[in-house]
Amino acid sequence: MSRLSPAARKALLTLHLVTALGWLGADLVLLTLGVAGLRGADPAVVYPTAGLVVTYLFAPLSVVVWLVGVASSLLTPWGVLRWRWVLVKFVLTTVMLGLVLLLLTPTVRGLGELGPAVTTRDRLDLVIPPAVSTSVLLVATVLSTYKPWGRRGAPAGRRRPVAAGRPS
């Protein structure tokens, strides 16, 4: 696979950050709507709104973040399998994407159709999944920031050498 120029890598990284932040923001909006619904807000407003958010914002952003992340890993030196933190992020994001598309989106759309007939059990379906996915997105952010574990296959404790004259 060909590598990108430094400017193209920065552009791809920026796109990845913007879409990932959008995904986290949409997730927090769903969580906020879920908490509002659980606390007694008008279900005829909360759940149709959540259906719109998941359909036109959350699900599409999930796909875009995954695609941009895969492109970033394939077109830059990070790779998908070279670094453990990248592999863990890839697995987390892939699982989340599957859950969003196969479970959350149809569930929230169904809640939107129920409107005022939503039960307390149904209301939890708009609180628990966004709370879990927000936590997973925060873990992915920490992995991206700290880049733990080093390279796959490298002996434990070995790090890349720091260039002379550069702070560590």
PDB file of C-alpha atoms in Angstrom:
ATOM      1  CA  MET A   1       0.000   0.000   0.000  1.00  0.00           C
ATOM      2  CA  SER A   2       1.378   3.424  -0.842  1.00  0.00           C
ATOM      3  CA  ARG A   3       2.148   5.904   1.896  1.00  0.00           C
ATOM      4  CA  LEU A   4       0.770   9.417   2.075  1.00  0.00           C
ATOM      5  CA  SER A   5       2.675  12.675   2.105  1.00  0.00           C
ATOM      6  CA  PRO A   6       2.927  14.414   5.509  1.00  0.00           C
ATOM      7  CA  ALA A   7       0.272  16.953   4.448  1.00  0.00           C
ATOM      8  CA  ALA A   8      -2.122  14.207   3.313  1.00  0.00           C
ATOM      9  CA  ARG A   9      -1.513  12.274   6.555  1.00  0.00           C
ATOM     10  CA  LYS A  10      -2.383  15.378   8.579  1.00  0.00           C
ATOM     11  CA  ALA A  11      -5.534  15.898   6.507  1.00  0.00           C
ATOM     12  CA  LEU A  12      -6.580  12.276   7.047  1.00  0.00           C
ATOM     13  CA  LEU A  13      -5.843  12.546  10.777  1.00  0.00           C
ATOM     14  CA  THR A  14      -7.895  15.739  10.965  1.00  0.00           C
ATOM     15  CA  LEU A  15     -10.805  14.037   9.193  1.00  0.00           C
ATOM     16  CA  HIS A  16     -10.536  11.102  11.592  1.00  0.00           C
ATOM     17  CA  LEU A  17     -10.539  13.395  14.626  1.00  0.00           C
ATOM     18  CA  VAL A  18     -13.467  15.476  13.383  1.00  0.00           C
ATOM     19  CA  THR A  19     -15.610  12.452  12.535  1.00  0.00           C
ATOM     20  CA  ALA A  20     -14.702  10.656  15.786  1.00  0.00           C
ATOM     21  CA  LEU A  21     -15.597  13.754  17.808  1.00  0.00           C
ATOM     22  CA  GLY A  22     -18.859  13.973  15.880  1.00  0.00           C
ATOM     23  CA  TRP A  23     -19.561  10.325  16.702  1.00  0.00           C
ATOM     24  CA  LEU A  24     -18.891  10.957  20.388  1.00  0.00           C
ATOM     25  CA  GLY A  25     -21.082  14.079  20.283  1.00  0.00           C
ATOM     26  CA  ALA A  26     -23.965  12.222  18.620  1.00  0.00           C
ATOM     27  CA  ASP A  27     -23.571   9.462  21.200  1.00  0.00           C
ATOM     28  CA  LEU A  28     -23.824  12.009  24.008  1.00  0.00           C
ATOM     29  CA  VAL A  29     -26.934  13.509  22.383  1.00  0.00           C
ATOM     30  CA  LEU A  30     -28.555  10.053  22.350  1.00  0.00           C
ATOM     31  CA  LEU A  31     -27.566   9.519  25.982  1.00  0.00           C
ATOM     32  CA  THR A  32     -29.011  12.919  26.906  1.00  0.00           C
ATOM     33  CA  LEU A  33     -32.270  12.104  25.131  1.00  0.00           C
ATOM     34  CA  GLY A  34     -32.360   8.725  26.848  1.00  0.00           C
ATOM     35  CA  VAL A  35     -31.875  10.246  30.303  1.00  0.00           C
ATOM     36  CA  ALA A  36     -34.519  12.878  29.530  1.00  0.00           C
ATOM     37  CA  GLY A  37     -36.953  10.154  28.493  1.00  0.00           C
ATOM     38  CA  LEU A  38     -36.206   8.140  31.604  1.00  0.00           C
ATOM     39  CA  ARG A  39     -36.803  11.192  33.780  1.00  0.00           C
ATOM     40  CA  GLY A  40     -40.234  11.827  32.292  1.00  0.00           C
ATOM     41  CA  ALA A  41     -39.725  14.106  29.291  1.00  0.00           C
ATOM     42  CA  ASP A  42     -42.444  13.894  26.659  1.00  0.00           C
ATOM     43  CA  PRO A  43     -41.896  10.556  24.859  1.00  0.00           C
ATOM     44  CA  ALA A  44     -43.686  11.908  21.780  1.00  0.00           C
ATOM     45  CA  VAL A  45     -40.759  14.342  21.434  1.00  0.00           C
ATOM     46  CA  VAL A  46     -37.784  12.415  22.864  1.00  0.00           C
ATOM     47  CA  TYR A  47     -38.006   9.118  20.981  1.00  0.00           C
ATOM     48  CA  PRO A  48     -38.820  10.372  17.473  1.00  0.00           C
ATOM     49  CA  THR A  49     -35.943  12.868  17.903  1.00  0.00           C
ATOM     50  CA  ALA A  50     -33.630  10.049  18.961  1.00  0.00           C
ATOM     51  CA  GLY A  51     -34.742   8.095  15.888  1.00  0.00           C
ATOM     52  CA  LEU A  52     -33.752  11.004  13.658  1.00  0.00           C
ATOM     53  CA  VAL A  53     -30.381  11.431  15.414  1.00  0.00           C
ATOM     54  CA  VAL A  54     -29.497   7.752  15.137  1.00  0.00           C
ATOM     55  CA  THR A  55     -30.650   7.516  11.513  1.00  0.00           C
ATOM     56  CA  TYR A  56     -29.135  10.670  10.057  1.00  0.00           C
ATOM     57  CA  LEU A  57     -26.170  11.364  12.343  1.00  0.00           C
ATOM     58  CA  PHE A  58     -25.040   8.543  14.619  1.00  0.00           C
ATOM     59  CA  ALA A  59     -25.151   5.583  12.215  1.00  0.00           C
ATOM     60  CA  PRO A  60     -23.579   7.445   9.257  1.00  0.00           C
ATOM     61  CA  LEU A  61     -20.825   8.875  11.477  1.00  0.00           C
ATOM     62  CA  SER A  62     -20.117   5.363  12.799  1.00  0.00           C
ATOM     63  CA  VAL A  63     -19.499   4.127   9.269  1.00  0.00           C
ATOM     64  CA  VAL A  64     -17.389   7.160   8.282  1.00  0.00           C
ATOM     65  CA  VAL A  65     -15.225   6.928  11.425  1.00  0.00           C
ATOM     66  CA  TRP A  66     -14.581   3.251  10.757  1.00  0.00           C
ATOM     67  CA  LEU A  67     -13.735   3.833   7.083  1.00  0.00           C
ATOM     68  CA  VAL A  68     -11.434   6.791   7.811  1.00  0.00           C
ATOM     69  CA  GLY A  69      -9.757   4.864  10.631  1.00  0.00           C
ATOM     70  CA  VAL A  70      -9.077   1.895   8.356  1.00  0.00           C
ATOM     71  CA  ALA A  71      -7.772   4.223   5.631  1.00  0.00           C
ATOM     72  CA  SER A  72      -5.545   5.968   8.189  1.00  0.00           C
ATOM     73  CA  SER A  73      -4.090   2.712   9.412  1.00  0.00           C
ATOM     74  CA  LEU A  74      -3.508   1.330   5.918  1.00  0.00           C
ATOM     75  CA  LEU A  75      -2.094   4.500   4.364  1.00  0.00           C
ATOM     76  CA  THR A  76       0.199   5.543   7.217  1.00  0.00           C
ATOM     77  CA  PRO A  77       3.033   3.802   9.059  1.00  0.00           C
ATOM     78  CA  TRP A  78       0.700   2.791  11.921  1.00  0.00           C
ATOM     79  CA  GLY A  79      -0.825  -0.174  10.078  1.00  0.00           C
ATOM     80  CA  VAL A  80      -3.730  -2.236  11.406  1.00  0.00           C
ATOM     81  CA  LEU A  81      -1.652  -5.050  12.880  1.00  0.00           C
ATOM     82  CA  ARG A  82       1.716  -3.442  13.659  1.00  0.00           C
ATOM     83  CA  TRP A  83       0.758  -1.768  16.927  1.00  0.00           C
ATOM     84  CA  ARG A  84      -1.383  -3.357  19.641  1.00  0.00           C
ATOM     85  CA  TRP A  85      -3.219  -0.125  20.451  1.00  0.00           C
ATOM     86  CA  VAL A  86      -4.269   0.285  16.800  1.00  0.00           C
ATOM     87  CA  LEU A  87      -5.493  -3.312  16.674  1.00  0.00           C
ATOM     88  CA  VAL A  88      -7.480  -2.872  19.908  1.00  0.00           C
ATOM     89  CA  LYS A  89      -9.029   0.363  18.579  1.00  0.00           C
ATOM     90  CA  PHE A  90      -9.880  -1.379  15.316  1.00  0.00           C
ATOM     91  CA  VAL A  91     -11.588  -4.260  17.139  1.00  0.00           C
ATOM     92  CA  LEU A  92     -13.480  -1.903  19.496  1.00  0.00           C
ATOM     93  CA  THR A  93     -14.646   0.296  16.626  1.00  0.00           C
ATOM     94  CA  THR A  94     -15.641  -2.672  14.460  1.00  0.00           C
ATOM     95  CA  VAL A  95     -17.691  -4.206  17.277  1.00  0.00           C
ATOM     96  CA  MET A  96     -19.329  -0.848  18.013  1.00  0.00           C
ATOM     97  CA  LEU A  97     -20.125  -0.310  14.340  1.00  0.00           C
ATOM     98  CA  GLY A  98     -21.808  -3.707  14.169  1.00  0.00           C
ATOM     99  CA  LEU A  99     -23.816  -3.035  17.334  1.00  0.00           C
ATOM    100  CA  VAL A 100     -24.854   0.418  16.116  1.00  0.00           C
ATOM    101  CA  LEU A 101     -26.009  -0.806  12.715  1.00  0.00           C
ATOM    102  CA  LEU A 102     -27.549  -4.130  13.741  1.00  0.00           C
ATOM    103  CA  LEU A 103     -29.014  -3.412  17.181  1.00  0.00           C
ATOM    104  CA  LEU A 104     -29.092   0.233  18.251  1.00  0.00           C
ATOM    105  CA  THR A 105     -30.388   1.825  15.054  1.00  0.00           C
ATOM    106  CA  PRO A 106     -33.399  -0.512  14.639  1.00  0.00           C
ATOM    107  CA  THR A 107     -34.163  -0.333  18.378  1.00  0.00           C
ATOM    108  CA  VAL A 108     -34.130   3.459  18.516  1.00  0.00           C
ATOM    109  CA  ARG A 109     -36.172   3.730  15.328  1.00  0.00           C
ATOM    110  CA  GLY A 110     -38.702   1.377  16.927  1.00  0.00           C
ATOM    111  CA  LEU A 111     -38.813   3.558  20.044  1.00  0.00           C
ATOM    112  CA  GLY A 112     -39.502   6.553  17.820  1.00  0.00           C
ATOM    113  CA  GLU A 113     -42.492   4.756  16.328  1.00  0.00           C
ATOM    114  CA  LEU A 114     -43.828   3.792  19.780  1.00  0.00           C
ATOM    115  CA  GLY A 115     -43.728   7.400  21.018  1.00  0.00           C
ATOM    116  CA  PRO A 116     -45.909   7.748  24.137  1.00  0.00           C
ATOM    117  CA  ALA A 117     -46.362   3.955  24.474  1.00  0.00           C
ATOM    118  CA  VAL A 118     -42.673   3.467  25.441  1.00  0.00           C
ATOM    119  CA  THR A 119     -42.292   1.365  28.610  1.00  0.00           C
ATOM    120  CA  THR A 120     -39.656   1.895  31.302  1.00  0.00           C
ATOM    121  CA  ARG A 121     -37.777  -1.179  30.010  1.00  0.00           C
ATOM    122  CA  ASP A 122     -37.818   0.332  26.519  1.00  0.00           C
ATOM    123  CA  ARG A 123     -36.582   3.662  27.880  1.00  0.00           C
ATOM    124  CA  LEU A 124     -33.448   1.941  29.204  1.00  0.00           C
ATOM    125  CA  ASP A 125     -32.622   0.938  25.618  1.00  0.00           C
ATOM    126  CA  LEU A 126     -31.808   4.592  24.982  1.00  0.00           C
ATOM    127  CA  VAL A 127     -29.705   4.982  28.131  1.00  0.00           C
ATOM    128  CA  ILE A 128     -27.579   1.863  28.570  1.00  0.00           C
ATOM    129  CA  PRO A 129     -26.217   1.412  24.998  1.00  0.00           C
ATOM    130  CA  PRO A 130     -25.139   5.085  24.606  1.00  0.00           C
ATOM    131  CA  ALA A 131     -23.563   5.008  28.088  1.00  0.00           C
ATOM    132  CA  VAL A 132     -21.557   1.901  27.149  1.00  0.00           C
ATOM    133  CA  SER A 133     -20.573   3.227  23.729  1.00  0.00           C
ATOM    134  CA  THR A 134     -19.493   6.573  25.202  1.00  0.00           C
ATOM    135  CA  SER A 135     -17.233   4.636  27.565  1.00  0.00           C
ATOM    136  CA  VAL A 136     -15.801   2.606  24.687  1.00  0.00           C
ATOM    137  CA  LEU A 137     -15.176   5.779  22.656  1.00  0.00           C
ATOM    138  CA  LEU A 138     -13.355   7.294  25.625  1.00  0.00           C
ATOM    139  CA  VAL A 139     -11.189   4.151  25.911  1.00  0.00           C
ATOM    140  CA  ALA A 140     -10.353   4.452  22.193  1.00  0.00           C
ATOM    141  CA  THR A 141      -9.406   8.096  22.764  1.00  0.00           C
ATOM    142  CA  VAL A 142      -7.095   7.149  25.627  1.00  0.00           C
ATOM    143  CA  LEU A 143      -5.489   4.465  23.443  1.00  0.00           C
ATOM    144  CA  SER A 144      -4.902   7.028  20.681  1.00  0.00           C
ATOM    145  CA  THR A 145      -3.398   9.495  23.131  1.00  0.00           C
ATOM    146  CA  TYR A 146      -1.120   7.211  25.172  1.00  0.00           C
ATOM    147  CA  LYS A 147      -0.399   4.502  22.557  1.00  0.00           C
ATOM    148  CA  PRO A 148       0.307   1.785  25.130  1.00  0.00           C
ATOM    149  CA  TRP A 149       1.850  -1.676  24.749  1.00  0.00           C
ATOM    150  CA  GLY A 150       4.363  -0.942  21.998  1.00  0.00           C
ATOM    151  CA  ARG A 151       4.621  -2.787  18.743  1.00  0.00           C
ATOM    152  CA  ARG A 152       3.148  -6.235  18.144  1.00  0.00           C
ATOM    153  CA  GLY A 153       5.839  -8.889  18.218  1.00  0.00           C
ATOM    154  CA  ALA A 154       8.444  -6.580  19.776  1.00  0.00           C
ATOM    155  CA  PRO A 155      10.000  -7.727  23.058  1.00  0.00           C
ATOM    156  CA  ALA A 156       8.388  -6.174  26.142  1.00  0.00           C
ATOM    157  CA  GLY A 157      10.013  -2.963  27.257  1.00  0.00           C
ATOM    158  CA  ARG A 158      11.564  -2.104  23.892  1.00  0.00           C
ATOM    159  CA  ARG A 159      10.619   1.289  22.559  1.00  0.00           C
ATOM    160  CA  ARG A 160      11.709   3.179  19.495  1.00  0.00           C
ATOM    161  CA  PRO A 161      14.846   5.172  20.222  1.00  0.00           C
ATOM    162  CA  VAL A 162      14.416   8.901  20.841  1.00  0.00           C
ATOM    163  CA  ALA A 163      16.245  11.057  18.258  1.00  0.00           C
ATOM    164  CA  ALA A 164      19.237  12.944  19.640  1.00  0.00           C
ATOM    165  CA  GLY A 165      18.452  16.475  20.738  1.00  0.00           C
ATOM    166  CA  ARG A 166      14.711  15.846  20.992  1.00  0.00           C
ATOM    167  CA  PRO A 167      12.927  15.799  24.342  1.00  0.00           C
ATOM    168  CA  SER A 168      11.403  12.462  25.308  1.00  0.00           C
TER     169      SER A 168
END
